[in-house]
Short mmCIF file of C-alpha atoms in Angstrom, two decimals:
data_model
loop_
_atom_site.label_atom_id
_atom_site.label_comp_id
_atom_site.label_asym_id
_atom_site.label_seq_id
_atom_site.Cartn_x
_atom_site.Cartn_y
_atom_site.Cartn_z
CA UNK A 1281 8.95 62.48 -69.94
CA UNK A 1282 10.04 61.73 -66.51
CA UNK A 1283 13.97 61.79 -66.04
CA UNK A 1284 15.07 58.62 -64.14
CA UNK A 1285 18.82 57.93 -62.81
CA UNK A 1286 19.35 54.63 -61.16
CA UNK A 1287 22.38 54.52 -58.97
CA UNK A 1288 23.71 50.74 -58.56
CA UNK A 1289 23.35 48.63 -61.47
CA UNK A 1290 23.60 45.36 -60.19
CA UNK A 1291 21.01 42.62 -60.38
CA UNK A 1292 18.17 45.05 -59.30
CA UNK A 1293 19.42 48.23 -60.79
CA UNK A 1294 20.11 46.84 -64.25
CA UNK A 1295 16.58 45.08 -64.39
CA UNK A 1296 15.31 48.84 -63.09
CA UNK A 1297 17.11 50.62 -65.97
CA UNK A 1298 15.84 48.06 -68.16
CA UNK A 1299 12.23 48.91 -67.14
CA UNK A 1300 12.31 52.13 -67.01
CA UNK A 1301 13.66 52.34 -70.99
CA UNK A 1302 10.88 49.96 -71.84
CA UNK A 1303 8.27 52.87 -70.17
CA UNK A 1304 7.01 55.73 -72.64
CA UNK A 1305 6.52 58.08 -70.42
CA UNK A 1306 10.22 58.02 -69.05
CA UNK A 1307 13.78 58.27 -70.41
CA UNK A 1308 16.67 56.95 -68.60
CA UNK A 1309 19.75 59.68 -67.97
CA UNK A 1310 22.26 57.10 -66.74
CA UNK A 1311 23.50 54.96 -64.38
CA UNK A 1312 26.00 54.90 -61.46
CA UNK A 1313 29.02 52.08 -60.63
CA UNK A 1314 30.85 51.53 -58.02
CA UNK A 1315 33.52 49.91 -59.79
CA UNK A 1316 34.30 49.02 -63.24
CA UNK A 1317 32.96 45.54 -64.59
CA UNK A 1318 31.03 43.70 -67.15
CA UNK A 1319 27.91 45.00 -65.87
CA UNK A 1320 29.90 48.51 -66.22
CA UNK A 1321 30.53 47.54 -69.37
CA UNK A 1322 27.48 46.65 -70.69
CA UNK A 1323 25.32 50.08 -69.75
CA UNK A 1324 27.89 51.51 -72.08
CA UNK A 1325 26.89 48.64 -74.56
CA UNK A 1326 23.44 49.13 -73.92
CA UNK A 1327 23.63 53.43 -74.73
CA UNK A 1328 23.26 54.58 -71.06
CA UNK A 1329 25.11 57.19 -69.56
CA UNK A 1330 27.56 55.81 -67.06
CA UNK A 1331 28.65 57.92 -63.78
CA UNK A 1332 30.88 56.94 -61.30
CA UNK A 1333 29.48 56.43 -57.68
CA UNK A 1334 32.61 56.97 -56.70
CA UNK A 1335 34.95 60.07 -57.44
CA UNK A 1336 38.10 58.17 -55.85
CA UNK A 1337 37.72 55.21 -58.28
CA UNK A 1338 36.88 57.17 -61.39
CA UNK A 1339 40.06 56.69 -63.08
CA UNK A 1340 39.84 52.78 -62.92
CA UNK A 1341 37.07 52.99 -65.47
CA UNK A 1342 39.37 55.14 -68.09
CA UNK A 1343 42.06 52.20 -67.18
CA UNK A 1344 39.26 49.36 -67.71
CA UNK A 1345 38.43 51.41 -71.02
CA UNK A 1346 35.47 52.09 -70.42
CA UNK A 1347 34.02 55.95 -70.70
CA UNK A 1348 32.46 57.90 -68.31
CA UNK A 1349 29.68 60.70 -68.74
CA UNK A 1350 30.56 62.25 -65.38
CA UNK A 1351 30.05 61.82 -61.55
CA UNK A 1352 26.66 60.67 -59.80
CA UNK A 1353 26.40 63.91 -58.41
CA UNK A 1354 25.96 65.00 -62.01
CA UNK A 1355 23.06 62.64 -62.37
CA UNK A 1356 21.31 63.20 -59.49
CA UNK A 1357 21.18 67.23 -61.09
CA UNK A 1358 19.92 65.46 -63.76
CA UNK A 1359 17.16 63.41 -62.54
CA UNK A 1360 13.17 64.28 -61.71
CA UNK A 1361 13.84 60.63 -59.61
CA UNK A 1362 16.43 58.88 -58.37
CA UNK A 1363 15.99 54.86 -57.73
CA UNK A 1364 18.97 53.84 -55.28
CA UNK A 1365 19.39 50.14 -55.60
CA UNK A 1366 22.58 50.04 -54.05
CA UNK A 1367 23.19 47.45 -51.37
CA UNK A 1368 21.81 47.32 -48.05
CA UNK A 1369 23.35 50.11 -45.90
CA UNK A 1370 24.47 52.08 -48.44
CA UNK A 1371 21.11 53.61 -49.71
CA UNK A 1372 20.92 55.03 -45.93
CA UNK A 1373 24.27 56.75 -47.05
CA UNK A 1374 23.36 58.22 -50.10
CA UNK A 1375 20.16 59.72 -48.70
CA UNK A 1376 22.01 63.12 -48.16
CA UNK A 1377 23.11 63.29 -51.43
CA UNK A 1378 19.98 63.34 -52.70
CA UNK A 1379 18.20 65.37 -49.91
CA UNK A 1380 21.48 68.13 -51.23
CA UNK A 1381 20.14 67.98 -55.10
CA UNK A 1382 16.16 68.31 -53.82
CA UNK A 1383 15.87 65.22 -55.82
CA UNK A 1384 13.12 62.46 -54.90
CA UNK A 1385 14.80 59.27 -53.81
CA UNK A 1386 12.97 55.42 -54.07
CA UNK A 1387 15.43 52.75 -51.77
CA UNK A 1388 15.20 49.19 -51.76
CA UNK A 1389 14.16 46.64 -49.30
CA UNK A 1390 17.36 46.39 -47.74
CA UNK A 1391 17.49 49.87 -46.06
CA UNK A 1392 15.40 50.64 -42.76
CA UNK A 1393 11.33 51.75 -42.56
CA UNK A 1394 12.50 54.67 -41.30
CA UNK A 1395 14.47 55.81 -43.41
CA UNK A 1396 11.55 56.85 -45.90
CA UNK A 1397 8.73 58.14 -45.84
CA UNK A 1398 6.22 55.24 -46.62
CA UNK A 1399 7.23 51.87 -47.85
CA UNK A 1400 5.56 51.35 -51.07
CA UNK A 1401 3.68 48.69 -52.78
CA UNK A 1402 1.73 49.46 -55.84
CA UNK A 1403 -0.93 47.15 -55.72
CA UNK A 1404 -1.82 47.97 -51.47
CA UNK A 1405 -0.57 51.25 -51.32
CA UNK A 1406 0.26 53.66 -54.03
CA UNK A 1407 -1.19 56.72 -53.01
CA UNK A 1408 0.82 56.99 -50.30
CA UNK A 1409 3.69 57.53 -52.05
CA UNK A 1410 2.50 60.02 -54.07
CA UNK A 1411 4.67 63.75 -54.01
CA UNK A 1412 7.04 61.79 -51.41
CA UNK A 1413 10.46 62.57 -51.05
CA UNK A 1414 11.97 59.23 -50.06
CA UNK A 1415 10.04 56.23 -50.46
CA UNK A 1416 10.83 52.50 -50.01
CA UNK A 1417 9.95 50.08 -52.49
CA UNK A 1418 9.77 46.60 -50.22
CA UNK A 1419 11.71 43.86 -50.41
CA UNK A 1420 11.20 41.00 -52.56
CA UNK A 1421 9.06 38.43 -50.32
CA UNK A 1422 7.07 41.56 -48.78
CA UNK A 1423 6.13 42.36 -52.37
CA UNK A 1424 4.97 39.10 -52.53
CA UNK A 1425 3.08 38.94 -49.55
CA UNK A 1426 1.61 42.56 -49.77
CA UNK A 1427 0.47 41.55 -53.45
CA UNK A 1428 -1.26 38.23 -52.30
CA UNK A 1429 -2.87 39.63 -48.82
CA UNK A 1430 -4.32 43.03 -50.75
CA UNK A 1431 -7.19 41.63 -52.89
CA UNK A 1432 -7.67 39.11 -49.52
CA UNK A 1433 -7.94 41.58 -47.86
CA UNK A 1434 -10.63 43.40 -49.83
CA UNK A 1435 -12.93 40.37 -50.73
CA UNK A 1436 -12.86 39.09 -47.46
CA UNK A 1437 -10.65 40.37 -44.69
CA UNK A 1438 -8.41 38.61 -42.91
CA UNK A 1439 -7.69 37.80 -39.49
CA UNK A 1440 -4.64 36.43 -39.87
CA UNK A 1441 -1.88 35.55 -41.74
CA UNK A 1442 1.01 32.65 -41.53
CA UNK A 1443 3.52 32.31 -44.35
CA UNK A 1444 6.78 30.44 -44.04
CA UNK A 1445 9.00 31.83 -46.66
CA UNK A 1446 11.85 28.83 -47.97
CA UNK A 1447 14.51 31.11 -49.27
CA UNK A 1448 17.49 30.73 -51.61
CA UNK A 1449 20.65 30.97 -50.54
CA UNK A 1450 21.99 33.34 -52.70
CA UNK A 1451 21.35 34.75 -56.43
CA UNK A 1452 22.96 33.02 -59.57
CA UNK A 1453 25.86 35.17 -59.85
CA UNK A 1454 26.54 35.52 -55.56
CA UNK A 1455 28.78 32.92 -55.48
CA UNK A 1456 29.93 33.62 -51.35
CA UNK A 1457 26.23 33.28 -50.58
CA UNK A 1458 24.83 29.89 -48.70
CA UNK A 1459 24.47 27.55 -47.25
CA UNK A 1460 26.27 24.78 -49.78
CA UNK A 1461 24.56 21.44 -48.24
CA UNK A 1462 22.54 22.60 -45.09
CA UNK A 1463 18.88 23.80 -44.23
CA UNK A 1464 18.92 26.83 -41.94
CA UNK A 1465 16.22 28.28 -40.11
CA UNK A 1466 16.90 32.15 -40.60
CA UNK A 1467 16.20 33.22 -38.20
CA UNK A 1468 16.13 30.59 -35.63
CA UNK A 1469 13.67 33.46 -33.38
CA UNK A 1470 9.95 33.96 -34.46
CA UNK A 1471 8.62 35.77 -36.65
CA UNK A 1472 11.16 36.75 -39.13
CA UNK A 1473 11.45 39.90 -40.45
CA UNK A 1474 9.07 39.89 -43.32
CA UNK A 1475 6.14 39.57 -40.91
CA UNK A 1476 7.02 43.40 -39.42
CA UNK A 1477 8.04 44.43 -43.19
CA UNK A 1478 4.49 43.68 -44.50
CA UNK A 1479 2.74 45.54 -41.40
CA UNK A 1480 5.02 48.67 -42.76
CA UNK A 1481 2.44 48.82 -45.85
CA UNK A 1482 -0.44 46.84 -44.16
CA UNK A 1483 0.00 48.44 -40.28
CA UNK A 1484 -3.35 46.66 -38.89
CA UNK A 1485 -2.51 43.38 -40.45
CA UNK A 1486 -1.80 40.06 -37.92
CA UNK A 1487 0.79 38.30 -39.81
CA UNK A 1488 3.61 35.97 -38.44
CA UNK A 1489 6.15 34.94 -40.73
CA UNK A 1490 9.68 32.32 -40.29
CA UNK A 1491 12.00 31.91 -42.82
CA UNK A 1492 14.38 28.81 -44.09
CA UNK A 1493 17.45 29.12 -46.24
CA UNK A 1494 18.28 26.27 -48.75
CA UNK A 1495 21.01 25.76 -50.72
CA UNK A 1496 19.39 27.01 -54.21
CA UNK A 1497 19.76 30.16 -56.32
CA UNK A 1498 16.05 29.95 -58.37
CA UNK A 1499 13.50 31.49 -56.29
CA UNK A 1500 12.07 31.84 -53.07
CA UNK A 1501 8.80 29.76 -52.19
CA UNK A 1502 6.36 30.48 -50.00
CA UNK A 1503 3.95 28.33 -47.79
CA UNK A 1504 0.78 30.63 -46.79
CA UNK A 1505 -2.23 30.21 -44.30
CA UNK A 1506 -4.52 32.74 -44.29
CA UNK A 1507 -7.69 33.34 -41.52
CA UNK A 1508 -10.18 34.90 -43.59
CA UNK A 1509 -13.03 36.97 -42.00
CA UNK A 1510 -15.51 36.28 -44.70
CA UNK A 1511 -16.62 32.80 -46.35
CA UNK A 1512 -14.75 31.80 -49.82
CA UNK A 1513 -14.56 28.68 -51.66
CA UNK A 1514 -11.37 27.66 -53.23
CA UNK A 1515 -12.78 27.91 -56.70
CA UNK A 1516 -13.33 31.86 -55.77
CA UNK A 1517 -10.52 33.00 -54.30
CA UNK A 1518 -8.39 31.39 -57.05
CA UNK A 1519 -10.50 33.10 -59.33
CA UNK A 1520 -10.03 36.28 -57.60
CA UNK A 1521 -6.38 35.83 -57.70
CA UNK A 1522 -6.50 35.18 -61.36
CA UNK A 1523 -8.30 38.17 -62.11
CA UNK A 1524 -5.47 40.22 -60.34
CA UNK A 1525 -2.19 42.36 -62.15
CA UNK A 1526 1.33 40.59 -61.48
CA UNK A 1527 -0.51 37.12 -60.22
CA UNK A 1528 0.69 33.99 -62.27
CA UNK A 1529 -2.25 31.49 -61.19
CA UNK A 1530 -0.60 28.43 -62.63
CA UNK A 1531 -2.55 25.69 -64.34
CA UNK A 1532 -2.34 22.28 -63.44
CA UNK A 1533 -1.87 21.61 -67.28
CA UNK A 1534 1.31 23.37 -67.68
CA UNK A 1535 3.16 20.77 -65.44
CA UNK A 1536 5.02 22.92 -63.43
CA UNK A 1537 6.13 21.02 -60.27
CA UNK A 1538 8.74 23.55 -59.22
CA UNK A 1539 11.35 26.82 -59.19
CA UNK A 1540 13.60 25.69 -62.31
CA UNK A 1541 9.98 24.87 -65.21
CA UNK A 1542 9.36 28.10 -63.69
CA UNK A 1543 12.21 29.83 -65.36
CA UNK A 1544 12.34 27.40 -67.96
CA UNK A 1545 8.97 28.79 -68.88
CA UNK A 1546 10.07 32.45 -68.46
CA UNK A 1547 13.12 31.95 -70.90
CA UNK A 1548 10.97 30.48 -73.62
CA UNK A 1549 8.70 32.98 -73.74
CA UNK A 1550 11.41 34.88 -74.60
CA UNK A 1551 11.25 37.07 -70.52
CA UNK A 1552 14.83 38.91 -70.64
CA UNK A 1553 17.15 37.50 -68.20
CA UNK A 1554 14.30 34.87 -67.35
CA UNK A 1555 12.34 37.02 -64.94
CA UNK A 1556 9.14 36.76 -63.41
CA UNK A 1557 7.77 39.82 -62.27
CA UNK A 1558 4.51 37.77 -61.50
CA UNK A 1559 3.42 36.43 -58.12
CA UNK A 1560 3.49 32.31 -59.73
CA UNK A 1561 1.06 30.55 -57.39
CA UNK A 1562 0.38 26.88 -57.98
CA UNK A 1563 -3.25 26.47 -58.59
CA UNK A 1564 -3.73 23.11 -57.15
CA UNK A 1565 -2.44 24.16 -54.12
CA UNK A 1566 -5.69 27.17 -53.21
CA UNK A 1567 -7.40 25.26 -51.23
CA UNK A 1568 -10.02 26.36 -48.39
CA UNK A 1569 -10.48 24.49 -44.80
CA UNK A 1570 -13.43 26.41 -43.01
CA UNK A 1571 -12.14 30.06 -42.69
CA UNK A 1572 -8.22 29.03 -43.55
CA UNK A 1573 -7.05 29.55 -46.97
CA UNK A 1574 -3.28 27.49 -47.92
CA UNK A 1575 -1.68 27.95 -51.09
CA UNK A 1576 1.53 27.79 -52.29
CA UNK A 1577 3.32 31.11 -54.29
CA UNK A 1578 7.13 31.60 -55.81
CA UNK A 1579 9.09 34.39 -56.22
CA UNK A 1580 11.45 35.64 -58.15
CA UNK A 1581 13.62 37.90 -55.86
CA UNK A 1582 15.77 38.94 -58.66
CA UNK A 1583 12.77 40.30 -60.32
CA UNK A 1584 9.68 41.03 -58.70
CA UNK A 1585 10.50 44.38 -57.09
CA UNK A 1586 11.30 45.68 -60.79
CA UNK A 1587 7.71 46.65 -61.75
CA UNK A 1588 7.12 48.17 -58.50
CA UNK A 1589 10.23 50.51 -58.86
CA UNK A 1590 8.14 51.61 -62.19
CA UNK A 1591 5.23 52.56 -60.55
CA UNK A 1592 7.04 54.16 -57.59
CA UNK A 1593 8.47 56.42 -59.82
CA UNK A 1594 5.25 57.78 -60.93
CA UNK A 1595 3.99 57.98 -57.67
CA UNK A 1596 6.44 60.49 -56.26
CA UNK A 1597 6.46 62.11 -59.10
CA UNK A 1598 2.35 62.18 -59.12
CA UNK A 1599 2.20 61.27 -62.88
CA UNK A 1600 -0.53 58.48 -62.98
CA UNK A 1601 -2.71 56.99 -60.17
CA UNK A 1602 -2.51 53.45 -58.99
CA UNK A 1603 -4.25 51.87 -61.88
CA UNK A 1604 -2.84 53.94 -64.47
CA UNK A 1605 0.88 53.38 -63.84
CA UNK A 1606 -0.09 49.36 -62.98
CA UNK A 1607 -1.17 48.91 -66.56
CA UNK A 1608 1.39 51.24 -68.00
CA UNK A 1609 4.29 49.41 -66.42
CA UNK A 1610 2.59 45.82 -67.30
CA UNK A 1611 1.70 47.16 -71.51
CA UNK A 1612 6.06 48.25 -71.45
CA UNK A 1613 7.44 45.20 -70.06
CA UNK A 1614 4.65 42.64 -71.47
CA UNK A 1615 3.45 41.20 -68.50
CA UNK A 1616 1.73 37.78 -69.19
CA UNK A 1617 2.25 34.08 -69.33
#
């Protein structure tokens, strides 16, 4: 059993811990907080160990009534792996600690490329992380992108790739996020940076990429155009997208015409928290013009990046290959629609 401490449980680390209970292959030895809260709260709820990230505010969890097992430095002793899913920035600072403890480290999509040593996506490039130290699991649109362009890639090749990501302003619960009434380009230069964060795990890859902020909280959409090198029909490279792990191909049937049936759908099948870990790609929108492929794909940024912290784990700790921990992760959380 692999020993996994998650430090930040927030809307990625909570989902994380989550996950990595569901696995059965790993245990989870607690969780760190900042600050007292109900998300504090509920770890305690839920059985796992909490630490405090923080040996200054310690006592404020005693006042909030709520009990501590001990200080993160504790878990990080404690842990084979370490997933840091603190906020952006702060992974960058924590590094050290776990460099101190000679415990292996994954990071979010927030912190820098070069911070790690390879930014990971389990579907394009697992074996790289394998025996790292410090690896990156991508942000949420890259995972997206890096999901969709890898079996492209390997039917047909591409020669290049255009994707203009519409982004939510903020998550349900960030209420100081934006904009209110307002469409922003974000940035207003080209590309944005999810074109450069996709070339981290695809380095030969021609991508350009701008981005648009809405005032929504569901999920992030995504218009793509992709040159292909070889010759595809729509009718195969949706098939070819069906066949693939974490890739919701929707049918036209289901009548989903946006974000919110989306989660709608995800909450009756009974997904905790609503999530979809799934690439959801509109069927009726794969369509082929000469060499150009358009579709369009949601995702979930709450959720998405939570199977690939799974696999990440076994990576660096070299306890599956690529397919192994894929189907592994997907059998735990039952992936499916």
């Amino acid at each position: 059993m692999l020993s996994v401490g998650v430090n930040g449980y927030g809307t990625i680390g909570k989902r994380v811990a989550d996950a990595v209970v569901a696995q059965p292959d790993m245990e989870l030895v607690g969780v760190a907080k900042t600050r007292p809260n109900f998300e504090a709260e509920r770890a305690v709820e839920n059985g796992y160990p909490l630490y405090a990230a923080i040996e200054e505010r310690a006592a404020r969890f005693a006042e909030a009534g709520i009990d501590l097992a001990g200080m993160v430095e504790e878990l990080v002793e404690a842990a084979d792996v370490m997933v840091d899913a603190t906020p952006s920035g702060i992974g960058a600072e924590n590094k050290s600690l776990y460099e101190s403890h000679g415990t292996p480290a994954l990071y979010q999509g927030g912190e820098d490329a070069d911070l790690v040593d390879t930014s990971f996506n389990a579907r394009a490039n697992f074996a790289d992380a394998v025996g790292a130290d410090h690896v990156r699991v991508v942000s949420c649109n890259t995972t997206g992108l890096s999901r969709l362009v890898a079996p492209l890639e390997e039917e047909y090749g591409i020669e290049k790739v255009r994707a203009t990501l519409v982004r939510r302003g903020g998550d349900p619960a960030q209420s100081g996020r934006g904009p209110i009434n307002d469409v922003l380009p974000d940035p207003r230069t080209i590309p944005s940076h999810h074109g450069p964060d996709v070339q981290t795990v695809f380095p030969d890859l021609a991508i350009d990429t701008l981005g648009l902020k809405v005032p929504a909280t569901l999920m992030h959409t995504h218009s793509v155009n992709v040159s292909l090198d070889g010759d595809a029909t729509a009718a195969e490279v949706r098939e070819l997208l069906e066949n693939q792990s974490r890739m919701f191909v929707i049918p036209e049937h289901l009548d989903i015409d946006g974000a919110g049936k989306l989660k709608e759908l995800a909450l009756d099948a009974g997904r905790p928290r609503g999530d979809l870990w799934e690439n959801c790609i509109w069927g009726e929108s794969v369509s082929v013009e000469g060499d150009d492929l358009y579709l369009f794909q949601a995702i979930h940024q709450e959720s998405d990046v939570v199977p690939e912290n799974v696999d990440a784990i076994r990576a660096v700790a070299g306890a599956a290959d690529a397919d192994e921990s894929i189907q592994t992760t997907n059998d735990a959380l039952g992936m499916g629609l």
